Coordinates of C-alpha atoms in Angstrom, one line a residue:
M1 CA 0.0 0.0 0.0
S2 CA 1.2 3.5 -0.7
S3 CA 1.8 5.9 2.1
G4 CA 0.4 8.6 0.0
K5 CA 3.3 11.0 0.4
A6 CA 6.6 11.3 -1.4
R7 CA 9.3 9.9 0.8
A8 CA 13.0 10.4 0.6
D9 CA 15.3 7.5 -0.2
P10 CA 16.9 6.3 3.0
E11 CA 20.3 7.4 1.7
D12 CA 18.9 10.9 1.3
I13 CA 18.1 11.4 5.0
E14 CA 20.6 13.8 6.5
F15 CA 21.9 15.0 9.8
E16 CA 23.4 18.4 9.8
N17 CA 27.0 19.0 10.8
E18 CA 29.3 22.0 11.1
E19 CA 31.6 20.6 8.3
S20 CA 29.0 18.8 6.1
E21 CA 25.3 18.7 5.8
Q22 CA 25.3 14.9 5.1
F23 CA 27.0 12.5 7.5
I24 CA 25.0 9.3 7.9
D25 CA 24.4 6.9 5.0
Q26 CA 23.6 3.3 4.7
N27 CA 27.3 2.4 5.0
D28 CA 27.2 3.5 8.6
I29 CA 25.5 0.4 9.8
L30 CA 27.4 -1.3 12.6
A31 CA 27.4 -4.8 13.9
E32 CA 25.1 -5.7 16.8
V33 CA 26.8 -5.5 20.2
E34 CA 26.6 -8.2 22.8
D35 CA 23.9 -8.2 25.4
D36 CA 25.4 -7.2 28.8
G37 CA 22.6 -8.5 30.9
D38 CA 19.1 -7.7 32.0
V39 CA 18.0 -5.3 34.7
P40 CA 14.3 -5.3 35.2
M41 CA 12.3 -2.1 35.0
E42 CA 10.9 -0.9 38.3
E43 CA 7.2 -1.4 38.7
D44 CA 5.0 1.7 38.5
E45 CA 3.6 3.0 41.8
E46 CA 0.5 1.3 42.8
D47 CA -2.7 3.3 42.8
E48 CA -3.4 3.7 46.5
G49 CA -7.0 4.6 45.9
G50 CA -7.9 1.2 44.5
D51 CA -10.5 2.7 42.1
T52 CA -11.8 0.5 39.4
L53 CA -11.4 1.2 35.8
G54 CA -14.4 2.9 34.1
D55 CA -15.3 5.0 37.1
L56 CA -14.6 8.1 34.9
A57 CA -17.4 7.4 32.4
E58 CA -19.3 10.6 31.5
G59 CA -22.1 11.3 33.8
S60 CA -20.8 9.0 36.6
S61 CA -21.0 10.2 40.1
G62 CA -18.0 10.4 42.4
S63 CA -16.0 12.7 44.7
V64 CA -13.3 13.5 42.1
P65 CA -14.1 16.6 40.1
D66 CA -13.6 16.2 36.4
N67 CA -12.9 19.2 34.2
S68 CA -11.7 17.3 31.2
V69 CA -13.3 17.7 27.8
Q70 CA -12.9 14.1 26.6
H71 CA -12.1 10.6 27.8
F72 CA -10.5 7.6 26.2
Q73 CA -11.3 4.6 28.3
T74 CA -10.4 1.7 26.0
H75 CA -7.3 0.5 27.7
T76 CA -7.9 -2.2 30.3
A77 CA -5.0 -1.5 32.6
S78 CA -2.6 1.4 33.4
V79 CA -1.8 3.8 30.6
F80 CA 1.9 4.6 30.6
C81 CA 2.3 7.0 27.7
V82 CA 0.4 9.3 25.5
A83 CA 1.5 11.5 22.5
G84 CA -0.5 14.2 20.6
H85 CA -0.2 14.3 16.9
P86 CA 1.8 17.3 15.7
T87 CA -1.0 18.7 13.5
E88 CA -4.2 16.6 13.7
P89 CA -6.7 16.0 16.4
L90 CA -5.3 12.6 17.2
A91 CA -3.4 11.0 20.1
A92 CA -1.6 7.7 20.5
S93 CA -1.4 5.9 23.8
G94 CA 0.2 2.7 25.2
G95 CA -0.4 0.7 28.3
E96 CA 0.0 -2.3 30.5
D97 CA -2.5 -4.2 28.5
D98 CA 0.2 -4.7 25.8
L99 CA -1.7 -2.5 23.4
G100 CA -1.5 0.9 21.7
Y101 CA -4.2 3.0 20.1
I102 CA -4.5 6.0 17.8
W103 CA -7.7 7.8 18.8
D104 CA -9.6 11.0 18.0
I105 CA -9.2 13.5 20.8
T106 CA -12.5 15.2 19.9
D107 CA -14.8 12.2 20.5
G108 CA -12.6 9.4 21.8
E109 CA -13.1 7.2 18.7
I110 CA -10.5 4.5 18.0
I111 CA -8.8 5.1 14.7
V112 CA -6.3 2.3 14.9
K113 CA -5.6 -0.5 17.4
L114 CA -1.8 -0.9 17.5
T115 CA -1.2 -4.6 18.2
G116 CA 1.8 -7.0 18.1
H117 CA 3.4 -6.4 21.5
T118 CA 3.6 -9.2 24.1
D119 CA 4.4 -6.9 27.1
S120 CA 3.5 -3.4 28.2
V121 CA 3.7 -0.6 25.7
T122 CA 5.8 2.0 27.5
S123 CA 6.6 4.5 24.6
V124 CA 4.7 6.0 21.8
A125 CA 6.1 8.7 19.5
W126 CA 5.1 10.4 16.2
N127 CA 7.8 11.4 13.7
A128 CA 8.2 15.1 12.9
D129 CA 5.5 15.3 10.2
G130 CA 3.1 12.9 11.9
E131 CA 3.2 10.5 9.0
M132 CA 4.5 7.6 11.2
I133 CA 4.0 6.4 14.7
A134 CA 6.4 4.2 16.7
T135 CA 5.4 2.1 19.8
G136 CA 8.0 0.6 22.1
G137 CA 7.5 -2.0 24.8
M138 CA 9.0 -4.0 27.6
D139 CA 9.1 -6.9 25.1
G140 CA 11.9 -5.2 23.3
K141 CA 9.9 -4.7 20.1
I142 CA 9.5 -1.4 18.3
R143 CA 6.6 -1.4 15.8
I144 CA 6.0 1.3 13.2
W145 CA 2.8 2.3 11.4
R146 CA 2.4 4.9 8.7
R147 CA -0.4 6.9 7.2
V148 CA -2.1 5.7 4.0
G149 CA -3.3 8.1 1.4
K150 CA -3.4 11.9 1.2
D151 CA -7.0 12.7 2.1
D152 CA -6.9 12.4 5.9
F153 CA -5.1 10.8 8.9
R154 CA -7.7 8.1 9.6
T155 CA -6.2 5.3 7.6
W156 CA -3.0 3.6 8.7
E157 CA -1.0 0.5 7.8
F158 CA 1.6 -1.5 9.7
L159 CA 5.1 -0.8 8.2
T160 CA 7.7 -2.8 10.1
E161 CA 9.0 -4.2 13.4
L162 CA 12.4 -3.1 14.7
Q163 CA 14.3 -5.4 17.0
G164 CA 17.5 -5.1 19.0
P165 CA 16.8 -3.8 22.5
D166 CA 15.8 -6.3 25.1
E167 CA 13.5 -3.7 26.7
V168 CA 12.7 -0.3 25.3
M169 CA 13.5 2.5 27.8
F170 CA 12.6 5.4 25.5
L171 CA 12.0 6.4 21.8
R172 CA 12.9 9.7 20.1
W173 CA 12.5 10.7 16.5
H174 CA 15.0 13.0 14.8
P175 CA 13.6 16.6 14.8
K176 CA 13.9 16.8 11.0
G177 CA 14.4 13.3 9.4
N178 CA 12.9 9.9 9.6
V179 CA 15.5 8.5 12.0
L180 CA 14.5 6.8 15.2
L181 CA 16.6 6.5 18.4
A182 CA 15.9 4.0 21.2
G183 CA 17.6 3.2 24.5
S184 CA 17.7 -0.3 25.8
N185 CA 17.7 -2.0 29.2
D186 CA 20.8 -4.0 28.2
S187 CA 22.9 -0.8 28.0
T188 CA 22.8 -0.5 24.2
L189 CA 21.6 2.5 22.1
W190 CA 20.0 2.0 18.7
L191 CA 19.5 4.2 15.6
W192 CA 17.3 3.2 12.7
Q193 CA 16.5 4.6 9.3
L194 CA 12.8 4.6 8.3
P195 CA 10.9 3.6 6.3
S196 CA 13.5 1.0 5.4
G197 CA 14.0 -0.1 9.0
N198 CA 17.8 -0.4 8.4
T199 CA 20.0 -0.2 11.5
M200 CA 22.2 2.8 11.2
Q201 CA 24.2 2.5 14.4
V202 CA 24.4 0.4 17.6
F203 CA 26.2 2.5 20.2
A204 CA 28.1 0.8 23.1
G205 CA 29.5 2.7 26.0
H206 CA 26.9 2.6 28.7
S207 CA 27.2 0.2 31.7
G208 CA 23.5 0.1 32.7
P209 CA 20.0 0.6 31.4
V210 CA 19.9 3.7 29.1
N211 CA 17.1 5.5 30.9
C212 CA 16.9 8.6 28.8
G213 CA 18.2 10.3 25.7
E214 CA 17.6 13.1 23.2
F215 CA 18.6 14.4 19.8
T216 CA 20.0 17.9 20.3
P217 CA 17.4 20.5 18.9
D218 CA 19.7 21.3 16.0
G219 CA 19.7 17.6 15.1
K220 CA 23.5 17.2 15.0
R221 CA 24.2 15.2 18.1
I222 CA 22.7 12.7 20.5
I223 CA 22.9 12.8 24.3
T224 CA 22.1 9.7 26.5
A225 CA 22.3 8.7 30.1
D226 CA 22.1 5.5 32.1
Q227 CA 21.0 4.1 35.4
E228 CA 24.7 3.7 36.6
G229 CA 25.2 7.5 36.3
S230 CA 27.0 7.9 33.0
L231 CA 26.2 10.7 30.5
I232 CA 27.5 10.2 26.9
F233 CA 27.5 12.7 24.0
W234 CA 27.6 11.2 20.5
D235 CA 28.2 12.2 17.0
P236 CA 25.7 9.9 15.1
R237 CA 28.4 9.2 12.5
Q238 CA 30.8 7.6 15.0
A239 CA 30.7 4.7 17.3
A240 CA 33.0 6.3 19.8
P241 CA 31.6 9.0 22.1
L242 CA 32.6 12.6 21.8
F243 CA 32.7 12.7 25.6
K244 CA 31.6 10.7 28.6
L245 CA 30.9 11.9 32.2
S246 CA 30.4 9.4 35.0
G247 CA 30.2 9.1 38.7
D248 CA 34.0 8.4 38.8
D249 CA 34.2 12.2 38.8
A250 CA 32.9 13.2 42.2
R251 CA 31.5 16.5 40.9
F252 CA 29.2 14.5 38.6
S253 CA 28.0 11.8 40.9
L254 CA 24.2 11.5 40.7
D255 CA 23.5 8.0 41.9
G256 CA 22.0 7.1 38.5
I257 CA 20.6 9.5 35.9
T258 CA 16.9 9.7 35.4
S259 CA 16.3 12.6 33.1
V260 CA 18.1 14.9 30.6
A261 CA 17.3 17.9 28.4
V262 CA 19.2 20.2 26.0
N263 CA 18.6 23.9 25.6
P264 CA 17.3 25.3 22.3
S265 CA 20.7 26.5 21.2
S266 CA 22.1 22.9 21.7
T267 CA 24.9 24.3 23.9
L268 CA 24.0 23.1 27.4
A269 CA 22.4 20.0 28.9
V270 CA 20.7 19.7 32.3
V271 CA 21.0 16.3 33.8
G272 CA 18.9 15.0 36.7
G273 CA 19.8 12.2 39.1
A274 CA 18.0 9.6 41.2
A275 CA 19.1 11.3 44.4
G276 CA 17.8 14.8 43.5
G277 CA 21.0 16.2 42.1
L278 CA 21.1 18.4 39.0
R279 CA 24.2 19.2 36.8
V280 CA 24.6 21.7 34.0
V281 CA 27.0 20.5 31.2
N282 CA 28.7 22.5 28.5
L283 CA 28.3 20.3 25.4
A284 CA 31.1 21.9 23.4
K285 CA 33.6 21.3 26.1
G286 CA 32.1 18.3 27.9
E287 CA 32.5 20.1 31.2
I288 CA 30.3 20.6 34.3
V289 CA 29.5 24.3 34.5
G290 CA 26.9 24.3 37.2
T291 CA 25.1 22.5 40.0
L292 CA 21.4 23.2 40.8
G293 CA 20.3 22.4 44.3
G294 CA 16.6 23.1 44.7
H295 CA 15.2 19.6 45.1
T296 CA 15.0 17.4 48.2
E297 CA 17.9 15.1 48.7
G298 CA 17.1 11.6 47.8
E299 CA 14.1 12.5 45.6
S300 CA 14.5 11.5 41.9
I301 CA 14.5 14.1 39.1
E302 CA 11.7 12.8 36.8
A303 CA 11.3 15.5 34.2
I304 CA 13.3 18.4 32.7
V305 CA 12.0 20.9 30.1
F306 CA 13.3 24.2 28.7
V307 CA 10.9 27.2 28.3
D308 CA 11.0 30.4 26.2
L309 CA 9.9 33.0 28.8
A310 CA 10.6 35.9 26.4
G311 CA 8.5 34.4 23.7
T312 CA 11.1 35.4 21.1
G313 CA 11.8 32.0 19.8
A314 CA 15.5 32.9 19.8
N315 CA 17.9 30.0 20.3
S316 CA 20.7 32.0 21.8
G317 CA 21.8 32.1 25.4
P318 CA 21.8 29.4 28.2
G319 CA 18.0 29.5 28.6
V320 CA 15.4 28.9 31.3
V321 CA 14.8 25.3 32.5
V322 CA 12.1 23.6 34.6
T323 CA 13.0 20.5 36.6
G324 CA 10.4 18.2 38.3
A325 CA 11.0 15.6 41.0
T326 CA 9.4 13.0 43.2
D327 CA 9.4 15.7 46.0
G328 CA 6.5 17.3 44.2
K329 CA 8.5 20.4 43.3
A330 CA 9.0 21.9 39.9
C331 CA 11.9 24.4 40.0
I332 CA 12.4 27.1 37.4
W333 CA 16.0 28.0 36.8
D334 CA 17.7 30.8 34.9
L335 CA 20.8 29.2 33.5
S336 CA 22.4 32.6 32.7
T337 CA 22.7 33.2 36.5
M338 CA 22.3 29.6 37.8
R339 CA 19.6 30.9 40.1
L340 CA 16.2 29.6 41.1
R341 CA 13.4 31.8 39.8
A342 CA 10.3 30.1 41.3
T343 CA 9.2 26.8 42.8
L344 CA 5.9 25.2 41.7
T345 CA 4.3 22.5 43.9
H346 CA 2.2 19.4 43.7
E347 CA 1.1 17.1 46.6
D348 CA 3.0 14.1 45.2
A349 CA 5.7 13.2 42.7
I350 CA 5.9 15.1 39.4
T351 CA 6.0 12.7 36.5
T352 CA 6.0 14.9 33.4
L353 CA 6.7 18.5 32.4
L354 CA 5.5 20.1 29.1
A355 CA 6.5 23.4 27.6
H356 CA 3.8 25.2 25.6
P357 CA 4.7 26.4 22.1
A358 CA 4.0 29.9 20.7
P359 CA 1.9 32.0 21.1
K360 CA 2.1 31.2 24.8
P361 CA 5.7 29.7 25.3
Y362 CA 5.8 30.9 28.9
L363 CA 3.2 28.3 29.9
V364 CA 4.4 25.0 31.6
I365 CA 2.2 22.0 32.3
S366 CA 3.1 19.6 35.1
A367 CA 1.6 16.1 35.6
S368 CA 1.7 14.4 39.0
A369 CA 1.1 11.3 41.0
D370 CA -1.3 13.4 43.0
R371 CA -3.8 12.7 40.2
T372 CA -3.8 16.2 38.7
L373 CA -2.1 18.2 36.0
R374 CA -1.5 22.0 36.4
T375 CA -0.9 24.8 34.0
W376 CA 1.5 27.5 35.2
D377 CA 2.8 30.9 34.1
A378 CA 6.6 30.2 34.3
R379 CA 7.4 33.9 34.2
T380 CA 5.8 34.4 37.7
G381 CA 5.2 30.9 39.0
T382 CA 1.5 31.6 39.1
L383 CA -0.9 28.6 39.0
L384 CA -3.4 29.2 36.1
R385 CA -5.4 26.0 36.0
T386 CA -5.7 22.7 37.8
H387 CA -6.8 19.8 35.6
T388 CA -8.7 17.1 37.5
G389 CA -10.5 13.8 36.8
H390 CA -8.0 11.0 37.2
R391 CA -8.5 8.5 40.0
G392 CA -4.9 7.4 40.0
P393 CA -1.4 8.9 39.4
V394 CA -0.9 10.6 36.1
L395 CA 1.9 8.7 34.5
G396 CA 2.4 10.6 31.2
A397 CA 1.2 13.7 29.4
S398 CA 1.5 15.5 26.0
L399 CA 0.3 18.6 24.2
G400 CA -2.0 18.5 21.2
L401 CA -3.3 20.9 18.6
N402 CA -0.3 23.2 19.0
G403 CA -0.8 23.4 22.7
D404 CA -4.6 24.1 22.8
V405 CA -5.1 20.8 24.6
V406 CA -3.2 18.7 27.1
L407 CA -3.5 14.9 27.0
S408 CA -2.9 12.7 30.1
A409 CA -2.3 9.0 30.7
G410 CA -3.4 7.6 34.0
D411 CA -2.6 4.7 36.2
D412 CA -6.4 4.4 36.4
G413 CA -6.4 3.1 32.8
V414 CA -7.9 6.3 31.3
C415 CA -6.6 9.1 29.0
L416 CA -8.1 12.5 29.5
V417 CA -8.2 15.6 27.3
Y418 CA -8.1 19.1 28.8
T419 CA -8.0 22.6 27.4
T420 CA -5.0 24.7 28.4
E421 CA -7.1 27.9 28.8
E422 CA -6.7 29.8 31.9
D423 CA -9.3 29.7 34.6
E424 CA -11.5 32.8 34.8
G425 CA -10.1 35.4 37.2
N426 CA -6.5 34.4 36.6

């Protein structure tokens, strides 16, 4: 079946580089590395409320106020991840029931049932133009679907299954090309070309599960971090790291790395640790340039996101970053001064942070195990709206329709859709 859209030959997909605008081709495929062993993923926090699935049906009574505008209740167990389509009123979600779905955020209708996994679906990700969707699971499988035809986004076909990881820890698409990055529980890192499904690189260098990773916003580099506390910066053309930081350097010791983000100018990374530590790293030099200390010791940093407070869209300067942890705090930092601007609070662990795009780039949305999401003005730290309706911890969140809605994935088995409009009076 045709995808309905002209697609570049795999050899034409490019990464950008200071010396050359093409530096990955099909000759860059490396041999598979040996499995270093298996470390099981920690189980998600149990829902203390004990609420049954389906209690959030419209019109149902209950003590939990619900200000969502739409529900998706098809999953039969915890929903771990949700992702809004970049342009269409669609979302994709994945859960403990070993299934993913593409669904319509306006009415909750199922568009596609994403099958084929034999264990929990823990990652879902759209490519840059929304023409492909990837699901990743605890079974180590990565499955790709693509849109069929040019008329709408309601017809999809299964494209291919990628294998290599023993358990998928995260998925990230390149910001410009159809290249997919995945971290594995067995310490390996994988890079594939789509739609061919060819393996472009298998990176070795981590010593534990690769918990998190990103392409830099300019698309030129990759940054990844593992459970043993190592941070690695990669040139995608090369198997050897550009630099590596680890706990062997006492200044960098983080008791395992749980989150990482890169500023819009691709010059600094903020790295969060399992014991509440935060480090700022200069990516050009591979050096630690700052330590941020606003979170409670021993509380894991679960989410990091950069925000554009000025609303200029400029990619210069260190930037402003928000960090969220299991202490229930979201701290807003000005990296030009390394000072704390404001602290935002939840009643339980923060699980996800989202930065709103233009025209309101100063808005930040936080999701929490306290069963709520909250929209904040990051310029002042003012709470603008509390999003309620979940009966269990909110495990994931995403923006949709260019930030007009926020989508949530709950331990209660439900996805909810909220508007990001401010409450009246704020």
